[in-house]
Coordinates of C-alpha atoms in Angstrom, one line a residue:
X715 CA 35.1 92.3 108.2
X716 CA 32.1 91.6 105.8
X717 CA 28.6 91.0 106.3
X718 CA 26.2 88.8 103.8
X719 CA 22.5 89.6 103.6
X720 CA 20.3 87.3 103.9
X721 CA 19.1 88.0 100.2
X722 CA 22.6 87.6 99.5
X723 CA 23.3 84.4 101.1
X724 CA 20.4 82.7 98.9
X725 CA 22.1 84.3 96.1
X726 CA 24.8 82.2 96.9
X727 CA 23.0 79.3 97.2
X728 CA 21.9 80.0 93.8
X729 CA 24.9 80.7 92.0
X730 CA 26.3 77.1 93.5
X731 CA 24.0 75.5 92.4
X732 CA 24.1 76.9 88.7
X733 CA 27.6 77.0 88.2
X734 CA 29.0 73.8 88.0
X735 CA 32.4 74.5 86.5
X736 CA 35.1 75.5 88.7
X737 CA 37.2 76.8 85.4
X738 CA 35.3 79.9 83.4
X739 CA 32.6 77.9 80.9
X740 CA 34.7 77.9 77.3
X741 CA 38.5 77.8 78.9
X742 CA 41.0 75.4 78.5
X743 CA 42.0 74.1 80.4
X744 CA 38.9 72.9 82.9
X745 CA 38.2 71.4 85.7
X746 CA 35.3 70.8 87.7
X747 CA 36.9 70.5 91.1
X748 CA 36.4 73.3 93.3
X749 CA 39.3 74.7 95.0
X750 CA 38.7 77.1 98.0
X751 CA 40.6 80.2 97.9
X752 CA 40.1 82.8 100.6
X753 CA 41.3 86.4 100.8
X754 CA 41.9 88.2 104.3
X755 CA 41.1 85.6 106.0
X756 CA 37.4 86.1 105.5
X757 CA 36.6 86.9 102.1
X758 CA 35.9 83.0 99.9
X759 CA 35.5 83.2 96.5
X760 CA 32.5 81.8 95.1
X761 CA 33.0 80.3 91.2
X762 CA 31.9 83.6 88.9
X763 CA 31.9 85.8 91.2
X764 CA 32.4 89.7 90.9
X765 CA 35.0 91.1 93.6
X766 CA 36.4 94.2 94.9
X767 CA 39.4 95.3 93.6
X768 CA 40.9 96.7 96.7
X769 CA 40.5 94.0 98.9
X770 CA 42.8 91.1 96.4
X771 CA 46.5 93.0 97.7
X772 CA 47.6 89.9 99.2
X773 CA 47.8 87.0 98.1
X774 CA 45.1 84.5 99.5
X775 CA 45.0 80.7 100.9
X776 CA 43.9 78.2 99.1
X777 CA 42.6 75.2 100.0
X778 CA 41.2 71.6 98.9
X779 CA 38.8 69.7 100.8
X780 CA 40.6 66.1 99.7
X781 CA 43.5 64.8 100.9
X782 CA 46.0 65.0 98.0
X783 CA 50.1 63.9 98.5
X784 CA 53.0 65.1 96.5
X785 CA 54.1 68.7 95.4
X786 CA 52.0 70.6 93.8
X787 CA 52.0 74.2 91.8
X788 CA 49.2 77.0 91.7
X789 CA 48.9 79.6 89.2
X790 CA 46.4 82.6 89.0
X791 CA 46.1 83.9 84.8
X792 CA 43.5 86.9 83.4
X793 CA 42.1 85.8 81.1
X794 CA 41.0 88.9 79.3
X795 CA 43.9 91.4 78.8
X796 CA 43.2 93.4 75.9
X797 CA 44.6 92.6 72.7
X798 CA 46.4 95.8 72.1
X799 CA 48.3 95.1 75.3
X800 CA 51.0 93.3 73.6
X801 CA 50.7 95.0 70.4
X802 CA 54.2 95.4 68.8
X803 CA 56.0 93.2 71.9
X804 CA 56.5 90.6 68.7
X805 CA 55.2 88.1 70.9
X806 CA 53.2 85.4 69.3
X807 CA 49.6 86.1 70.6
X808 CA 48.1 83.3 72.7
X809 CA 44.1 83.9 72.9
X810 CA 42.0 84.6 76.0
X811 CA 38.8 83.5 77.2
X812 CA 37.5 86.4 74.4
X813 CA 38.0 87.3 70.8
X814 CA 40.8 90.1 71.0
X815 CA 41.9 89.0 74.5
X816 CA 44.9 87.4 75.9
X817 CA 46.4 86.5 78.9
X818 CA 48.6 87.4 82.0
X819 CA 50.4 85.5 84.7
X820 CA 49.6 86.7 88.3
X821 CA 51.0 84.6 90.5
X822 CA 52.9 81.1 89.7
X823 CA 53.8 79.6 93.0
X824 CA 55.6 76.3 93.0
X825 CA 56.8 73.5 95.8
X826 CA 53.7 73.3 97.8
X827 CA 52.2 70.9 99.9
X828 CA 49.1 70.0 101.6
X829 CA 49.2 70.2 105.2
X830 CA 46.4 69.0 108.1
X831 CA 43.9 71.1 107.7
X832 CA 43.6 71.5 103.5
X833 CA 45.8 74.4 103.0
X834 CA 48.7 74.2 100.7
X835 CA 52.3 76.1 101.9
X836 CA 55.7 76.7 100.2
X837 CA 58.8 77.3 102.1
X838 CA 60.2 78.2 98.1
X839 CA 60.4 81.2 96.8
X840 CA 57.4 81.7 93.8
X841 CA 58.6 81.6 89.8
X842 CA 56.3 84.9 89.4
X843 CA 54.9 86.5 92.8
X844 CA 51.4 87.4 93.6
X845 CA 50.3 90.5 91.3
X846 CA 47.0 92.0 92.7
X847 CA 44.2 92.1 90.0
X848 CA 44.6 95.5 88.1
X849 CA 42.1 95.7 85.0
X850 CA 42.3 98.8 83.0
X851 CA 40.3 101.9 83.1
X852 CA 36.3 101.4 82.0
X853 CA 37.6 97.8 80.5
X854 CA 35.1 95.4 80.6
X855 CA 35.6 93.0 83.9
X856 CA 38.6 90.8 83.6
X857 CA 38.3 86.7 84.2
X858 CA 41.2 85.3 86.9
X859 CA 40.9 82.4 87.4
X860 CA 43.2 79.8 89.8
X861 CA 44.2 76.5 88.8
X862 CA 46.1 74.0 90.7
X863 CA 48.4 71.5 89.3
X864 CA 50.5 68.5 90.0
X865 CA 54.1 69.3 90.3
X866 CA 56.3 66.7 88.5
X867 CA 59.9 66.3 90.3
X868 CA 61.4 67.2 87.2
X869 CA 59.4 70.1 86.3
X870 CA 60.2 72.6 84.1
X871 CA 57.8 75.3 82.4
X872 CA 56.9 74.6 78.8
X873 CA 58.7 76.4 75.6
X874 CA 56.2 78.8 75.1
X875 CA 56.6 79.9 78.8
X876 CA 60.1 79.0 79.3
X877 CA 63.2 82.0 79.1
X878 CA 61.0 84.2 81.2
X879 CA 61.8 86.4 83.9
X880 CA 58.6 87.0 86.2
X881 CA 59.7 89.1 88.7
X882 CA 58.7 91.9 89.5
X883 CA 55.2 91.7 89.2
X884 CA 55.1 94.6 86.4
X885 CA 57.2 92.9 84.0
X886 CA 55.8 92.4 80.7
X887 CA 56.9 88.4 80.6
X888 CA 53.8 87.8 82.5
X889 CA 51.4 88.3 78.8
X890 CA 51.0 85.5 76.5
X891 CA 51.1 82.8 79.1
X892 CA 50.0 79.7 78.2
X893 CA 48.3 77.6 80.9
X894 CA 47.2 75.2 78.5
X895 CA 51.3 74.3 78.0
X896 CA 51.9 73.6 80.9
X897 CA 48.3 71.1 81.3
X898 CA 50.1 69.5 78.0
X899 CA 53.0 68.9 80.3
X900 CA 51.9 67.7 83.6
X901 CA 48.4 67.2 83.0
X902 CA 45.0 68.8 83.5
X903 CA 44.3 71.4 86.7
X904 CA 43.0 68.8 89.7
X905 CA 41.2 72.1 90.5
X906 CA 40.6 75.8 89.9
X907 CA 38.2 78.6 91.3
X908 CA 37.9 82.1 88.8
X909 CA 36.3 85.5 89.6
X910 CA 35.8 88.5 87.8
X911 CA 37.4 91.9 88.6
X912 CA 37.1 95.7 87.1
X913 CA 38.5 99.2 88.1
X914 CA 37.2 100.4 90.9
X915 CA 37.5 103.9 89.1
X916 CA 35.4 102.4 86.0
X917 CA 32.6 104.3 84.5
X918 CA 32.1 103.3 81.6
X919 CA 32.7 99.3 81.2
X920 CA 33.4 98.2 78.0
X921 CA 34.5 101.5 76.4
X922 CA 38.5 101.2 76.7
X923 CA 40.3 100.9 73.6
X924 CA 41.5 97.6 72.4
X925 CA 43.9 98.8 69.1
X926 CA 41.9 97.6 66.0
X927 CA 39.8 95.2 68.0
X928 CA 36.0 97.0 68.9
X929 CA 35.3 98.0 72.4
X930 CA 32.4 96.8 74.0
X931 CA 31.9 93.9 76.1
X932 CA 31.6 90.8 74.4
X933 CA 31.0 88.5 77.7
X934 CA 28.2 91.4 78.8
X935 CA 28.1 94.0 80.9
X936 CA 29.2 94.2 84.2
X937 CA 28.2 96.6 87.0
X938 CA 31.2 98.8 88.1
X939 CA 31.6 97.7 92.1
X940 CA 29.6 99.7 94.8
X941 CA 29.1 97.6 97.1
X942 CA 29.4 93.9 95.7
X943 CA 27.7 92.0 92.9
X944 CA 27.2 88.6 91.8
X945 CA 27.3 87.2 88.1
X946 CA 25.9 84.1 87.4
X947 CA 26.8 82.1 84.1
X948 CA 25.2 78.4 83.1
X949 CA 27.8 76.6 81.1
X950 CA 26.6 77.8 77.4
X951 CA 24.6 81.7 78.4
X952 CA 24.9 84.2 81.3
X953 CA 22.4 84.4 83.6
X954 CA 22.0 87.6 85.9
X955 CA 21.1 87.2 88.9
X956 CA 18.1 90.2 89.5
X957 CA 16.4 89.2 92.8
X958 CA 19.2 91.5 94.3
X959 CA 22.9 91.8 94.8
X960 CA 25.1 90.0 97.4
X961 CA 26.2 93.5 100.0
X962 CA 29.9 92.7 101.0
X963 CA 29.3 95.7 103.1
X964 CA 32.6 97.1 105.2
X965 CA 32.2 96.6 108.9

């Protein structure tokens, strides 16, 4: 179980009001409809924020607070594998939310549907199943972000993602994937949610190599986890939230 401080809970408060895009500011493609997602039942992820690796093993429930009818699709992408990740794959390299970045698939979950109380379920079996976040060694914090899509009754994944083999989670299929294929096939998320994530055995952020790209962390620095932190970005410059940090502290 967590607990919020009080200091924390304003924090919150803040970092609503500030961030307005449910989609990480820059990405494509956006959205600025906020859908809940909620790990272990207790733990909801507020747009931007920093969260403990440990506690994302299972996949969590997500939710929309609008009544919406038909099938529907979800997808969870990093947005910020390193570059030299794919290095010498031959894979055509599809940018991340960063220069020298690219992307991974964590979780593509199709066939759901909205039931009473907002939650979407799938009685079929997912396309690529739930990876927990795993950034690399003293990399800087990685972006994942959730997007939710329509789910055509023909639908079939784009070329550039099509001819992939997803499972099991370690495969290296899951790089390179294009989410903004599939939004040029069935249209733009109708909502998404995205926090940030780093090894909970980082020292260092922002030191890992990247091949020829330089190391250092081009979207700032992030705080290694100790307890639980909150980053705050407007839509064009970070903000950092200094009054004090949000304690997710274990009960």
């Amino acid at each position: 179980m967590f607990s919020v401080s009080a200091l924390g809970a304003s924090v919150l408060l803040l970092t609503a009001s500030i961030v307005q895009a449910q989609s990480p500011p820059g990405s494509q493609p956006s959205t600025n409809h906020a859908l809940a997602v909620k790990y272990n039942g207790n733990l909801t992820l507020t747009p931007n924020a920093l969260l403990p690796q440990p506690l994302l093993a299972s996949a969590p429930a997500v939710s929309l607070n609008q009544t919406l009818n038909g099938t529907h699709m979800l997808m969870l992408v990093d947005l910020a594998i390193p570059q030299s990740s794919i290095n010498g794959t031959g894979s055509e390299f599809y940018p991340g939310l960063v220069p020298c970045r690219t992307t991974r698939l964590h979780w593509l979950q199709t066939g759901l549907t909205q039931s009473a109380n907002g939650t979407f379920v799938s009685d079929s079996a997912a396309i690529a199943d739930y990876g927990q976040p795993h950034p690399g060694l003293n990399d800087i914090a990685h972006t994942y972000t959730f997007y939710l899509f329509r789910q055509p009754s023909n639908f079939t994944l784009p070329s550039y993602d099509a001819g992939r083999v997803f499972n099991p989670i370690s495969v290296s299929a899951r790089m390179n994937f294009s989410v903004a294929a599939v939004a040029d096939a069935v249209g733009a998320p109708l909502a998404a949610n995205y926090m940030h994530v780093i090894n909970p055995n980082t020292t260092a952020p922002g030191t890992a190599s990247n091949g020829t790209c330089p190391t250092g962390t081009p979207n700032g620095t992030v705080t290694p986890y100790t307890g639980a932190a909150i980053k705050v970005q407007g839509m064009a410059s970070a903000v950092v939230v200094v009054l004090g940090c949000v304690v997710f502290a274990l009960l």
